[in-house]
PDB file of C-alpha atoms in Angstrom:
ATOM      1  CA  UNK A 779       9.535  62.700 -48.801  1.00 93.00           C
ATOM      2  CA  UNK A 780       9.747  59.913 -46.232  1.00 96.00           C
ATOM      3  CA  UNK A 781      13.035  59.266 -44.442  1.00 97.00           C
ATOM      4  CA  UNK A 782      13.860  56.328 -42.191  1.00 98.00           C
ATOM      5  CA  UNK A 783      16.317  57.404 -39.505  1.00 96.00           C
ATOM      6  CA  UNK A 784      18.189  55.054 -37.158  1.00 97.00           C
ATOM      7  CA  UNK A 785      19.947  56.686 -34.233  1.00 95.00           C
ATOM      8  CA  UNK A 786      22.358  54.421 -32.325  1.00 96.00           C
ATOM      9  CA  UNK A 787      23.710  55.594 -28.995  1.00 93.00           C
ATOM     10  CA  UNK A 788      25.612  54.399 -25.969  1.00 92.00           C
ATOM     11  CA  UNK A 789      23.490  53.750 -22.884  1.00 87.00           C
ATOM     12  CA  UNK A 790      25.534  56.284 -20.907  1.00 90.00           C
ATOM     13  CA  UNK A 791      24.187  58.996 -23.261  1.00 90.00           C
ATOM     14  CA  UNK A 792      20.509  58.146 -22.680  1.00 88.00           C
ATOM     15  CA  UNK A 793      19.801  60.906 -20.147  1.00 91.00           C
ATOM     16  CA  UNK A 794      21.529  63.547 -22.308  1.00 93.00           C
ATOM     17  CA  UNK A 795      19.628  62.303 -25.348  1.00 90.00           C
ATOM     18  CA  UNK A 796      16.257  62.472 -23.533  1.00 90.00           C
ATOM     19  CA  UNK A 797      17.052  65.995 -22.354  1.00 94.00           C
ATOM     20  CA  UNK A 798      17.895  67.042 -25.898  1.00 93.00           C
ATOM     21  CA  UNK A 799      14.719  65.446 -27.313  1.00 89.00           C
ATOM     22  CA  UNK A 800      12.591  67.220 -24.717  1.00 93.00           C
ATOM     23  CA  UNK A 801      14.303  70.528 -25.460  1.00 93.00           C
ATOM     24  CA  UNK A 802      13.781  70.149 -29.210  1.00 89.00           C
ATOM     25  CA  UNK A 803      10.144  69.053 -28.813  1.00 88.00           C
ATOM     26  CA  UNK A 804       9.427  72.038 -26.547  1.00 92.00           C
ATOM     27  CA  UNK A 805      11.032  74.461 -29.018  1.00 90.00           C
ATOM     28  CA  UNK A 806       9.293  72.811 -31.965  1.00 87.00           C
ATOM     29  CA  UNK A 807      10.445  70.879 -34.986  1.00 88.00           C
ATOM     30  CA  UNK A 808      11.583  72.638 -38.155  1.00 88.00           C
ATOM     31  CA  UNK A 809       8.557  73.749 -40.190  1.00 90.00           C
ATOM     32  CA  UNK A 810       9.061  71.198 -42.974  1.00 94.00           C
ATOM     33  CA  UNK A 811       9.624  68.170 -40.705  1.00 95.00           C
ATOM     34  CA  UNK A 812       6.963  65.879 -39.250  1.00 94.00           C
ATOM     35  CA  UNK A 813       7.599  62.785 -37.128  1.00 94.00           C
ATOM     36  CA  UNK A 814       5.396  60.016 -38.565  1.00 96.00           C
ATOM     37  CA  UNK A 815       6.297  57.427 -35.913  1.00 97.00           C
ATOM     38  CA  UNK A 816       9.136  56.390 -33.632  1.00 94.00           C
ATOM     39  CA  UNK A 817      10.265  53.124 -32.031  1.00 95.00           C
ATOM     40  CA  UNK A 818      12.955  52.045 -29.584  1.00 91.00           C
ATOM     41  CA  UNK A 819      14.625  48.711 -30.205  1.00 91.00           C
ATOM     42  CA  UNK A 820      14.214  46.157 -27.413  1.00 90.00           C
ATOM     43  CA  UNK A 821      17.790  46.712 -26.216  1.00 85.00           C
ATOM     44  CA  UNK A 822      17.221  50.433 -25.799  1.00 82.00           C
ATOM     45  CA  UNK A 823      20.300  51.563 -27.734  1.00 91.00           C
ATOM     46  CA  UNK A 824      18.580  52.546 -30.980  1.00 94.00           C
ATOM     47  CA  UNK A 825      15.679  54.688 -32.012  1.00 93.00           C
ATOM     48  CA  UNK A 826      14.046  54.191 -35.397  1.00 96.00           C
ATOM     49  CA  UNK A 827      12.056  57.151 -36.707  1.00 96.00           C
ATOM     50  CA  UNK A 828      10.108  57.785 -39.885  1.00 97.00           C
ATOM     51  CA  UNK A 829      10.001  61.460 -40.870  1.00 97.00           C
ATOM     52  CA  UNK A 830       7.938  63.179 -43.528  1.00 97.00           C
ATOM     53  CA  UNK A 831      10.050  66.099 -44.735  1.00 96.00           C
ATOM     54  CA  UNK A 832       9.585  68.809 -47.319  1.00 95.00           C
ATOM     55  CA  UNK A 833      13.318  68.894 -48.016  1.00 93.00           C
ATOM     56  CA  UNK A 834      16.577  67.362 -46.834  1.00 93.00           C
ATOM     57  CA  UNK A 835      17.423  70.775 -45.355  1.00 93.00           C
ATOM     58  CA  UNK A 836      14.541  70.432 -42.876  1.00 92.00           C
ATOM     59  CA  UNK A 837      15.781  67.012 -41.791  1.00 94.00           C
ATOM     60  CA  UNK A 838      19.403  68.162 -41.543  1.00 94.00           C
ATOM     61  CA  UNK A 839      18.466  71.197 -39.437  1.00 90.00           C
ATOM     62  CA  UNK A 840      16.829  68.849 -36.938  1.00 91.00           C
ATOM     63  CA  UNK A 841      19.309  65.989 -37.105  1.00 91.00           C
ATOM     64  CA  UNK A 842      22.447  68.071 -36.528  1.00 91.00           C
ATOM     65  CA  UNK A 843      21.196  68.696 -32.988  1.00 90.00           C
ATOM     66  CA  UNK A 844      21.867  65.042 -32.101  1.00 92.00           C
ATOM     67  CA  UNK A 845      25.056  64.096 -33.920  1.00 91.00           C
ATOM     68  CA  UNK A 846      27.244  64.688 -30.851  1.00 93.00           C
ATOM     69  CA  UNK A 847      25.280  62.066 -28.882  1.00 94.00           C
ATOM     70  CA  UNK A 848      24.636  59.310 -31.406  1.00 94.00           C
ATOM     71  CA  UNK A 849      25.447  57.810 -34.770  1.00 94.00           C
ATOM     72  CA  UNK A 850      22.800  58.436 -37.401  1.00 94.00           C
ATOM     73  CA  UNK A 851      21.855  56.419 -40.480  1.00 95.00           C
ATOM     74  CA  UNK A 852      19.169  57.733 -42.802  1.00 95.00           C
ATOM     75  CA  UNK A 853      17.464  56.236 -45.850  1.00 95.00           C
ATOM     76  CA  UNK A 854      14.774  57.577 -48.170  1.00 95.00           C
ATOM     77  CA  UNK A 855      11.806  55.191 -48.141  1.00 95.00           C
ATOM     78  CA  UNK A 856       8.603  54.741 -50.096  1.00 92.00           C
ATOM     79  CA  UNK A 857       5.316  53.149 -49.047  1.00 90.00           C
ATOM     80  CA  UNK A 858       4.557  49.674 -50.393  1.00 90.00           C
ATOM     81  CA  UNK A 859       1.475  50.724 -52.369  1.00 90.00           C
ATOM     82  CA  UNK A 860       3.275  53.685 -53.926  1.00 89.00           C
ATOM     83  CA  UNK A 861       6.209  51.415 -54.811  1.00 87.00           C
ATOM     84  CA  UNK A 862       3.870  48.865 -56.424  1.00 86.00           C
ATOM     85  CA  UNK A 863       2.259  51.576 -58.567  1.00 86.00           C
ATOM     86  CA  UNK A 864       5.639  52.925 -59.620  1.00 82.00           C
ATOM     87  CA  UNK A 865       7.178  49.557 -60.465  1.00 83.00           C
ATOM     88  CA  UNK A 866       4.101  48.284 -62.315  1.00 83.00           C
ATOM     89  CA  UNK A 867       4.730  50.994 -64.919  1.00 81.00           C
ATOM     90  CA  UNK A 868       8.271  49.742 -65.521  1.00 78.00           C
ATOM     91  CA  UNK A 869       8.036  45.953 -65.097  1.00 76.00           C
ATOM     92  CA  UNK A 870       7.913  45.369 -68.854  1.00 75.00           C
ATOM     93  CA  UNK A 871      11.346  46.995 -69.162  1.00 73.00           C
ATOM     94  CA  UNK A 872      12.843  44.369 -66.869  1.00 72.00           C
ATOM     95  CA  UNK A 873      12.265  41.745 -69.554  1.00 72.00           C
ATOM     96  CA  UNK A 874      15.404  41.294 -71.689  1.00 71.00           C
ATOM     97  CA  UNK A 875      15.089  43.017 -75.048  1.00 67.00           C
ATOM     98  CA  UNK A 876      12.642  45.695 -73.899  1.00 67.00           C
ATOM     99  CA  UNK A 877      13.829  49.235 -73.332  1.00 62.00           C
ATOM    100  CA  UNK A 878      12.171  52.445 -72.117  1.00 59.00           C
TER     101      UNK A 878
END
């Protein structure tokens, strides 16, 4: 499952956040969590990360380590091609009068 995570933090917490990230990376991520990619916004107060997780438990085990330093928003996401395949099966049901 893909999760989009947005961590927002105050600039005064940057050094603590970097220390925590380094500590977690050195100790290793939970077994069922993989970082797909990560970006900083241009202002430097947010990090956007896409995770591939086996379960929400894997994500939560990792994410709880940062909740004292930042605010976290997380959304399940799906790739465009996968979404197109999924919706193409159900488009006919969007027409009034059709039902599954």
